[in-house]
Amino acid sequence: MVMMQPASDGGRGEDLALIARVADGDRIALEMLYRRHAGWLTTRLQARCGDPESTDIAVQDTFLSVWKSAKKFRGDGDVGAWIWGIGIRRLIDVLRKRKATPIDPAFIASAHRSAGGADQPAADDVVLSGGAYGDLATAMHRLPADLQAVLVATAIDGLSTKEAAALLGVAQGTVKTRLMRARRQLQEALT
Protein backbone atom coordinates (compact mmCIF):
# COMPACT_ATOMS: atom_id res chain seq x y z
CA MET A 1 0.00 0.00 0.00
CA VAL A 2 1.35 3.40 -0.99
CA MET A 3 1.68 5.90 1.84
CA MET A 4 -0.08 9.15 1.01
CA GLN A 5 1.88 12.33 1.56
CA PRO A 6 0.05 15.57 2.26
CA ALA A 7 -0.14 17.70 -0.86
CA SER A 8 0.68 21.39 -0.87
CA ASP A 9 -3.07 22.01 -0.96
CA GLY A 10 -3.54 20.13 2.33
CA GLY A 11 -4.42 16.90 0.52
CA ARG A 12 -7.45 18.37 -1.27
CA GLY A 13 -6.24 17.26 -4.70
CA GLU A 14 -5.59 13.73 -3.48
CA ASP A 15 -8.99 13.60 -1.77
CA LEU A 16 -10.73 14.78 -4.95
CA ALA A 17 -8.92 12.12 -6.96
CA LEU A 18 -9.86 9.46 -4.40
CA ILE A 19 -13.54 10.51 -4.41
CA ALA A 20 -13.56 10.30 -8.21
CA ARG A 21 -12.13 6.79 -7.99
CA VAL A 22 -14.67 5.81 -5.32
CA ALA A 23 -17.44 7.11 -7.60
CA ASP A 24 -16.10 4.70 -10.23
CA GLY A 25 -16.35 1.81 -7.76
CA ASP A 26 -12.71 1.64 -6.62
CA ARG A 27 -12.69 -0.05 -3.20
CA ILE A 28 -9.00 0.63 -2.66
CA ALA A 29 -9.69 4.35 -3.03
CA LEU A 30 -12.43 4.04 -0.40
CA GLU A 31 -9.96 2.30 1.92
CA MET A 32 -7.46 5.10 1.35
CA LEU A 33 -10.11 7.74 2.12
CA TYR A 34 -11.01 5.79 5.23
CA ARG A 35 -7.39 5.76 6.38
CA ARG A 36 -7.05 9.50 5.75
CA HIS A 37 -10.27 10.56 7.45
CA ALA A 38 -11.57 7.91 9.88
CA GLY A 39 -9.25 8.93 12.73
CA TRP A 40 -10.24 12.58 12.99
CA LEU A 41 -13.88 11.74 12.22
CA THR A 42 -13.98 9.21 15.06
CA THR A 43 -12.41 11.71 17.46
CA ARG A 44 -14.85 14.49 16.59
CA LEU A 45 -17.91 12.23 16.70
CA GLN A 46 -16.72 10.70 19.97
CA ALA A 47 -16.58 14.18 21.48
CA ARG A 48 -20.21 14.67 20.49
CA CYS A 49 -21.66 11.56 22.13
CA GLY A 50 -19.15 9.81 24.40
CA ASP A 51 -20.34 6.36 23.36
CA PRO A 52 -17.69 4.36 21.48
CA GLU A 53 -20.24 1.91 20.08
CA SER A 54 -22.43 4.68 18.66
CA THR A 55 -19.36 6.40 17.26
CA ASP A 56 -18.12 3.22 15.58
CA ILE A 57 -21.53 2.62 14.01
CA ALA A 58 -21.69 6.22 12.80
CA VAL A 59 -18.19 6.04 11.27
CA GLN A 60 -19.01 2.75 9.49
CA ASP A 61 -22.29 4.20 8.22
CA THR A 62 -20.46 7.34 7.09
CA PHE A 63 -18.07 5.47 4.84
CA LEU A 64 -20.87 3.27 3.55
CA SER A 65 -22.66 6.51 2.60
CA VAL A 66 -19.46 7.84 1.01
CA TRP A 67 -19.30 4.66 -1.08
CA LYS A 68 -22.93 4.96 -2.14
CA SER A 69 -22.99 8.71 -2.77
CA ALA A 70 -19.52 9.55 -4.09
CA LYS A 71 -21.02 10.31 -7.51
CA LYS A 72 -23.08 13.07 -5.87
CA PHE A 73 -20.01 14.91 -4.59
CA ARG A 74 -19.89 18.10 -6.67
CA GLY A 75 -16.20 18.78 -6.11
CA ASP A 76 -16.71 22.41 -5.14
CA GLY A 77 -15.96 21.90 -1.47
CA ASP A 78 -13.56 20.13 0.83
CA VAL A 79 -13.88 16.33 0.90
CA GLY A 80 -13.24 16.30 4.65
CA ALA A 81 -16.08 18.76 5.23
CA TRP A 82 -18.36 16.62 3.06
CA ILE A 83 -17.40 13.52 5.05
CA TRP A 84 -17.94 15.43 8.32
CA GLY A 85 -21.43 16.44 7.16
CA ILE A 86 -22.28 12.83 6.42
CA GLY A 87 -20.70 11.69 9.70
CA ILE A 88 -22.61 14.06 11.95
CA ARG A 89 -25.88 13.10 10.23
CA ARG A 90 -25.10 9.39 10.69
CA LEU A 91 -24.32 10.04 14.37
CA ILE A 92 -27.65 11.84 14.76
CA ASP A 93 -29.37 8.83 13.18
CA VAL A 94 -27.62 6.47 15.61
CA LEU A 95 -28.39 8.66 18.63
CA ARG A 96 -32.06 8.96 17.66
CA LYS A 97 -32.31 5.18 17.97
CA ARG A 98 -31.09 5.18 21.57
CA LYS A 99 -31.89 7.16 24.69
CA ALA A 100 -29.78 10.24 25.26
CA THR A 101 -27.25 9.77 28.03
CA PRO A 102 -24.80 12.32 29.36
CA ILE A 103 -21.12 11.90 28.61
CA ASP A 104 -19.16 10.45 31.48
CA PRO A 105 -16.29 12.88 32.23
CA ALA A 106 -14.14 9.92 33.31
CA PHE A 107 -14.56 8.44 29.85
CA ILE A 108 -13.32 11.63 28.18
CA ALA A 109 -10.32 11.77 30.52
CA SER A 110 -9.42 8.12 29.91
CA ALA A 111 -9.84 8.51 26.15
CA HIS A 112 -7.59 11.57 26.26
CA ARG A 113 -4.91 9.71 28.24
CA SER A 114 -5.07 6.65 25.98
CA ALA A 115 -4.61 8.92 22.97
CA GLY A 116 -1.31 10.06 24.45
CA GLY A 117 -2.57 13.24 26.05
CA ALA A 118 -1.43 14.68 29.33
CA ASP A 119 -3.20 13.98 32.60
CA GLN A 120 -5.21 17.18 32.15
CA PRO A 121 -7.95 16.86 29.52
CA ALA A 122 -8.16 19.47 26.79
CA ALA A 123 -10.46 22.41 27.51
CA ASP A 124 -12.94 21.45 24.80
CA ASP A 125 -13.12 17.91 26.22
CA VAL A 126 -13.96 19.34 29.63
CA VAL A 127 -16.70 21.52 28.13
CA LEU A 128 -18.12 18.70 26.02
CA SER A 129 -18.08 16.32 28.97
CA GLY A 130 -19.88 18.76 31.22
CA GLY A 131 -16.95 19.19 33.58
CA ALA A 132 -16.84 22.94 33.10
CA TYR A 133 -20.52 23.74 32.92
CA GLY A 134 -22.16 21.15 35.18
CA ASP A 135 -25.93 21.67 35.01
CA LEU A 136 -25.78 23.30 31.59
CA ALA A 137 -23.89 20.38 30.05
CA THR A 138 -26.18 17.87 31.75
CA ALA A 139 -29.24 19.69 30.41
CA MET A 140 -27.66 19.90 26.97
CA HIS A 141 -26.98 16.17 26.85
CA ARG A 142 -30.63 15.50 27.72
CA LEU A 143 -31.78 17.29 24.57
CA PRO A 144 -32.94 15.20 21.61
CA ALA A 145 -30.11 14.37 19.20
CA ASP A 146 -31.28 16.75 16.47
CA LEU A 147 -31.37 19.69 18.91
CA GLN A 148 -27.98 18.72 20.37
CA ALA A 149 -26.46 18.64 16.89
CA VAL A 150 -27.69 22.14 16.06
CA LEU A 151 -26.54 23.50 19.42
CA VAL A 152 -23.10 21.90 19.10
CA ALA A 153 -22.70 23.10 15.51
CA THR A 154 -23.60 26.69 16.36
CA ALA A 155 -22.54 27.22 19.98
CA ILE A 156 -19.49 24.95 20.24
CA ASP A 157 -18.24 24.66 16.66
CA GLY A 158 -19.10 28.32 16.00
CA LEU A 159 -20.92 27.77 12.72
CA SER A 160 -23.50 30.20 11.40
CA THR A 161 -27.04 28.90 10.96
CA LYS A 162 -26.38 28.74 7.21
CA GLU A 163 -23.20 26.69 7.74
CA ALA A 164 -24.93 24.44 10.28
CA ALA A 165 -27.77 23.88 7.81
CA ALA A 166 -25.29 22.80 5.13
CA LEU A 167 -23.43 20.59 7.59
CA LEU A 168 -26.57 18.88 8.90
CA GLY A 169 -28.33 18.68 5.55
CA VAL A 170 -31.41 20.63 6.62
CA ALA A 171 -32.88 24.01 5.72
CA GLN A 172 -31.54 27.11 7.47
CA GLY A 173 -35.04 27.75 8.85
CA THR A 174 -34.98 24.27 10.40
CA VAL A 175 -31.69 25.09 12.12
CA LYS A 176 -33.15 28.32 13.49
CA THR A 177 -36.26 26.53 14.74
CA ARG A 178 -34.23 23.74 16.36
CA LEU A 179 -31.89 26.28 17.92
CA MET A 180 -34.85 28.16 19.38
CA ARG A 181 -36.34 24.90 20.72
CA ALA A 182 -32.97 23.85 22.17
CA ARG A 183 -32.54 27.18 23.95
CA ARG A 184 -36.08 27.03 25.31
CA GLN A 185 -35.60 23.47 26.60
CA LEU A 186 -32.26 24.41 28.17
CA GLN A 187 -33.83 27.42 29.85
CA GLU A 188 -36.66 25.26 31.23
CA ALA A 189 -34.21 22.65 32.46
CA LEU A 190 -32.07 25.24 34.23
CA THR A 191 -34.83 27.21 35.97
Tab-separated table of N, CA and C in Angstrom, residues 25-112:
chain	number	residue	atom	x	y	z
A	25	GLY	N	-16.267	3.135	-8.364
A	25	GLY	CA	-16.345	1.808	-7.758
A	25	GLY	C	-15.031	1.244	-7.261
A	26	ASP	N	-14.036	2.076	-7.064
A	26	ASP	CA	-12.711	1.635	-6.621
A	26	ASP	C	-12.687	1.474	-5.097
A	27	ARG	N	-12.676	0.235	-4.644
A	27	ARG	CA	-12.688	-0.046	-3.199
A	27	ARG	C	-11.373	0.335	-2.521
A	28	ILE	N	-10.289	0.233	-3.232
A	28	ILE	CA	-8.998	0.625	-2.656
A	28	ILE	C	-8.997	2.127	-2.371
A	29	ALA	N	-9.594	2.901	-3.260
A	29	ALA	CA	-9.689	4.350	-3.031
A	29	ALA	C	-10.532	4.639	-1.792
A	30	LEU	N	-11.610	3.869	-1.600
A	30	LEU	CA	-12.428	4.045	-0.397
A	30	LEU	C	-11.606	3.725	0.850
A	31	GLU	N	-10.824	2.659	0.783
A	31	GLU	CA	-9.963	2.304	1.917
A	31	GLU	C	-8.956	3.419	2.200
A	32	MET	N	-8.417	4.009	1.160
A	32	MET	CA	-7.457	5.098	1.346
A	32	MET	C	-8.138	6.325	1.958
A	33	LEU	N	-9.355	6.640	1.508
A	33	LEU	CA	-10.110	7.742	2.115
A	33	LEU	C	-10.386	7.446	3.578
A	34	TYR	N	-10.747	6.199	3.853
A	34	TYR	CA	-11.013	5.795	5.233
A	34	TYR	C	-9.769	6.027	6.093
A	35	ARG	N	-8.629	5.593	5.610
A	35	ARG	CA	-7.388	5.759	6.383
A	35	ARG	C	-7.030	7.229	6.589
A	36	ARG	N	-7.350	8.061	5.632
A	36	ARG	CA	-7.052	9.496	5.746
A	36	ARG	C	-7.993	10.206	6.707
A	37	HIS	N	-9.259	9.769	6.761
A	37	HIS	CA	-10.272	10.559	7.454
A	37	HIS	C	-10.929	9.889	8.662
A	38	ALA	N	-10.850	8.589	8.795
A	38	ALA	CA	-11.574	7.913	9.880
A	38	ALA	C	-11.076	8.326	11.260
A	39	GLY	N	-9.795	8.572	11.412
A	39	GLY	CA	-9.249	8.929	12.726
A	39	GLY	C	-9.825	10.222	13.274
A	40	TRP	N	-9.723	11.295	12.502
A	40	TRP	CA	-10.242	12.577	12.985
A	40	TRP	C	-11.761	12.543	13.094
A	41	LEU	N	-12.421	11.826	12.166
A	41	LEU	CA	-13.879	11.738	12.221
A	41	LEU	C	-14.316	11.033	13.498
A	42	THR	N	-13.659	9.940	13.830
A	42	THR	CA	-13.981	9.211	15.056
A	42	THR	C	-13.788	10.099	16.277
A	43	THR	N	-12.687	10.823	16.327
A	43	THR	CA	-12.407	11.705	17.464
A	43	THR	C	-13.483	12.774	17.610
A	44	ARG	N	-13.837	13.422	16.517
A	44	ARG	CA	-14.848	14.489	16.590
A	44	ARG	C	-16.226	13.942	16.945
A	45	LEU	N	-16.603	12.805	16.372
A	45	LEU	CA	-17.909	12.229	16.701
A	45	LEU	C	-17.931	11.737	18.140
A	46	GLN	N	-16.815	11.177	18.588
A	46	GLN	CA	-16.718	10.700	19.974
A	46	GLN	C	-16.934	11.851	20.949
A	47	ALA	N	-16.407	13.008	20.615
A	47	ALA	CA	-16.578	14.177	21.481
A	47	ALA	C	-18.026	14.633	21.526
A	48	ARG	N	-18.808	14.257	20.531
A	48	ARG	CA	-20.208	14.669	20.491
A	48	ARG	C	-21.126	13.733	21.267
A	49	CYS	N	-20.720	12.480	21.465
A	49	CYS	CA	-21.660	11.563	22.127
A	49	CYS	C	-21.055	10.769	23.275
A	50	GLY	N	-19.768	10.524	23.294
A	50	GLY	CA	-19.145	9.814	24.402
A	50	GLY	C	-19.402	8.322	24.430
A	51	ASP	N	-20.028	7.791	23.396
A	51	ASP	CA	-20.341	6.363	23.355
A	51	ASP	C	-19.560	5.724	22.210
A	52	PRO	N	-18.533	4.938	22.535
A	52	PRO	CA	-17.693	4.357	21.482
A	52	PRO	C	-18.475	3.496	20.487
A	53	GLU	N	-19.457	2.763	20.978
A	53	GLU	CA	-20.236	1.906	20.082
A	53	GLU	C	-21.026	2.747	19.075
A	54	SER	N	-21.683	3.795	19.558
A	54	SER	CA	-22.434	4.679	18.656
A	54	SER	C	-21.501	5.360	17.665
A	55	THR	N	-20.334	5.762	18.139
A	55	THR	CA	-19.357	6.403	17.260
A	55	THR	C	-18.900	5.440	16.177
A	56	ASP	N	-18.572	4.209	16.560
A	56	ASP	CA	-18.122	3.218	15.576
A	56	ASP	C	-19.188	2.961	14.513
A	57	ILE	N	-20.432	2.837	14.955
A	57	ILE	CA	-21.531	2.620	14.011
A	57	ILE	C	-21.646	3.808	13.063
A	58	ALA	N	-21.573	5.016	13.623
A	58	ALA	CA	-21.689	6.225	12.797
A	58	ALA	C	-20.552	6.319	11.785
A	59	VAL	N	-19.330	5.983	12.192
A	59	VAL	CA	-18.189	6.037	11.267
A	59	VAL	C	-18.366	5.005	10.153
A	60	GLN	N	-18.779	3.783	10.513
A	60	GLN	CA	-19.013	2.753	9.494
A	60	GLN	C	-20.097	3.200	8.516
A	61	ASP	N	-21.194	3.722	9.066
A	61	ASP	CA	-22.292	4.203	8.222
A	61	ASP	C	-21.853	5.367	7.340
A	62	THR	N	-20.965	6.205	7.868
A	62	THR	CA	-20.460	7.341	7.092
A	62	THR	C	-19.742	6.860	5.844
A	63	PHE	N	-18.836	5.917	6.005
A	63	PHE	CA	-18.066	5.474	4.845
A	63	PHE	C	-18.894	4.605	3.906
A	64	LEU	N	-19.918	3.952	4.422
A	64	LEU	CA	-20.867	3.268	3.546
A	64	LEU	C	-21.610	4.309	2.703
A	65	SER	N	-22.002	5.415	3.331
A	65	SER	CA	-22.659	6.509	2.602
A	65	SER	C	-21.716	7.148	1.588
A	66	VAL	N	-20.444	7.307	1.957
A	66	VAL	CA	-19.455	7.841	1.013
A	66	VAL	C	-19.392	6.931	-0.213
A	67	TRP	N	-19.350	5.630	0.017
A	67	TRP	CA	-19.297	4.660	-1.075
A	67	TRP	C	-20.517	4.798	-1.991
A	68	LYS	N	-21.690	4.913	-1.367
A	68	LYS	CA	-22.933	4.960	-2.138
A	68	LYS	C	-23.166	6.305	-2.827
A	69	SER	N	-22.644	7.380	-2.252
A	69	SER	CA	-22.992	8.709	-2.773
A	69	SER	C	-21.811	9.491	-3.338
A	70	ALA	N	-20.698	8.837	-3.575
A	70	ALA	CA	-19.516	9.546	-4.092
A	70	ALA	C	-19.803	10.246	-5.419
A	71	LYS	N	-20.683	9.682	-6.227
A	71	LYS	CA	-21.017	10.314	-7.513
A	71	LYS	C	-21.747	11.635	-7.314
A	72	LYS	N	-22.343	11.834	-6.145
A	72	LYS	CA	-23.085	13.065	-5.867
A	72	LYS	C	-22.176	14.194	-5.392
A	73	PHE	N	-20.934	13.870	-5.048
A	73	PHE	CA	-20.011	14.913	-4.592
A	73	PHE	C	-19.719	15.837	-5.763
A	74	ARG	N	-20.006	17.127	-5.578
A	74	ARG	CA	-19.893	18.104	-6.667
A	74	ARG	C	-18.456	18.562	-6.906
A	75	GLY	N	-17.584	18.380	-5.932
A	75	GLY	CA	-16.196	18.778	-6.108
A	75	GLY	C	-15.912	20.236	-5.830
A	76	ASP	N	-16.924	20.981	-5.383
A	76	ASP	CA	-16.712	22.409	-5.139
A	76	ASP	C	-16.382	22.713	-3.684
A	77	GLY	N	-16.280	21.701	-2.876
A	77	GLY	CA	-15.957	21.901	-1.468
A	77	GLY	C	-14.869	20.939	-1.026
A	78	ASP	N	-14.584	20.979	0.240
A	78	ASP	CA	-13.564	20.125	0.828
A	78	ASP	C	-14.139	18.736	1.086
A	79	VAL	N	-13.423	17.702	0.697
A	79	VAL	CA	-13.877	16.328	0.895
A	79	VAL	C	-14.053	16.037	2.384
A	80	GLY	N	-13.125	16.515	3.208
A	80	GLY	CA	-13.239	16.299	4.649
A	80	GLY	C	-14.500	16.918	5.223
A	81	ALA	N	-14.852	18.111	4.758
A	81	ALA	CA	-16.085	18.758	5.225
A	81	ALA	C	-17.304	17.966	4.779
A	82	TRP	N	-17.262	17.443	3.575
A	82	TRP	CA	-18.359	16.621	3.063
A	82	TRP	C	-18.499	15.356	3.914
A	83	ILE	N	-17.377	14.717	4.212
A	83	ILE	CA	-17.399	13.516	5.054
A	83	ILE	C	-17.908	13.866	6.450
A	84	TRP	N	-17.469	15.004	7.003
A	84	TRP	CA	-17.944	15.431	8.324
A	84	TRP	C	-19.459	15.620	8.315
A	85	GLY	N	-19.980	16.239	7.265
A	85	GLY	CA	-21.426	16.436	7.162
A	85	GLY	C	-22.178	15.120	7.164
A	86	ILE	N	-21.663	14.151	6.425
A	86	ILE	CA	-22.280	12.825	6.420
A	86	ILE	C	-22.146	12.202	7.806
A	87	GLY	N	-20.958	12.309	8.397
A	87	GLY	CA	-20.696	11.690	9.700
A	87	GLY	C	-21.597	12.203	10.800
A	88	ILE	N	-21.779	13.516	10.876
A	88	ILE	CA	-22.613	14.058	11.950
A	88	ILE	C	-24.066	13.642	11.742
A	89	ARG	N	-24.510	13.566	10.483
A	89	ARG	CA	-25.885	13.100	10.231
A	89	ARG	C	-26.037	11.628	10.592
A	90	ARG	N	-25.021	10.809	10.313
A	90	ARG	CA	-25.095	9.386	10.686
A	90	ARG	C	-25.104	9.242	12.207
A	91	LEU	N	-24.317	10.089	12.903
A	91	LEU	CA	-24.322	10.042	14.367
A	91	LEU	C	-25.696	10.424	14.907
A	92	ILE	N	-26.301	11.444	14.331
A	92	ILE	CA	-27.646	11.839	14.758
A	92	ILE	C	-28.610	10.675	14.565
A	93	ASP	N	-28.508	9.988	13.429
A	93	ASP	CA	-29.370	8.829	13.184
A	93	ASP	C	-29.176	7.761	14.256
A	94	VAL	N	-27.919	7.484	14.587
A	94	VAL	CA	-27.620	6.472	15.609
A	94	VAL	C	-28.166	6.912	16.966
A	95	LEU	N	-27.953	8.168	17.325
A	95	LEU	CA	-28.392	8.661	18.629
A	95	LEU	C	-29.910	8.722	18.735
A	96	ARG	N	-30.590	8.949	17.634
A	96	ARG	CA	-32.059	8.956	17.659
A	96	ARG	C	-32.606	7.589	18.048
A	97	LYS	N	-31.856	6.548	17.716
A	97	LYS	CA	-32.307	5.182	17.975
A	97	LYS	C	-32.055	4.728	19.409
A	98	ARG	N	-31.350	5.541	20.174
A	98	ARG	CA	-31.093	5.177	21.574
A	98	ARG	C	-31.447	6.351	22.471
A	99	LYS	N	-31.601	6.082	23.741
A	99	LYS	CA	-31.891	7.158	24.687
A	99	LYS	C	-30.653	8.023	24.873
A	100	ALA	N	-30.891	9.317	25.016
A	100	ALA	CA	-29.782	10.244	25.261
A	100	ALA	C	-29.224	10.014	26.654
A	101	THR	N	-27.910	9.916	26.741
A	101	THR	CA	-27.251	9.771	28.033
A	101	THR	C	-26.112	10.773	28.093
A	102	PRO	N	-25.893	11.349	29.262
A	102	PRO	CA	-24.800	12.317	29.358
A	102	PRO	C	-23.444	11.639	29.212
A	103	ILE	N	-22.483	12.404	28.739
A	103	ILE	CA	-21.121	11.902	28.610
A	103	ILE	C	-20.513	11.773	29.993
A	104	ASP	N	-19.850	10.677	30.220
A	104	ASP	CA	-19.159	10.454	31.481
A	104	ASP	C	-17.809	11.167	31.413
A	105	PRO	N	-17.568	12.165	32.274
A	105	PRO	CA	-16.287	12.882	32.234
A	105	PRO	C	-15.083	11.957	32.395
A	106	ALA	N	-15.239	10.873	33.139
A	106	ALA	CA	-14.139	9.922	33.313
A	106	ALA	C	-13.790	9.261	31.985
A	107	PHE	N	-14.808	9.030	31.161
A	107	PHE	CA	-14.559	8.444	29.853
A	107	PHE	C	-13.711	9.381	28.999
A	108	ILE	N	-14.071	10.653	28.974
A	108	ILE	CA	-13.318	11.635	28.185
A	108	ILE	C	-11.872	11.682	28.661
A	109	ALA	N	-11.674	11.707	29.972
A	109	ALA	CA	-10.318	11.770	30.523
A	109	ALA	C	-9.522	10.528	30.140
A	110	SER	N	-10.149	9.346	30.240
A	110	SER	CA	-9.423	8.121	29.913
A	110	SER	C	-9.130	8.047	28.419
A	111	ALA	N	-10.068	8.505	27.590
A	111	ALA	CA	-9.836	8.515	26.147
A	111	ALA	C	-8.693	9.462	25.802
A	112	HIS	N	-8.647	10.594	26.488
A	112	HIS	CA	-7.586	11.573	26.255
A	112	HIS	C	-6.230	10.981	26.638
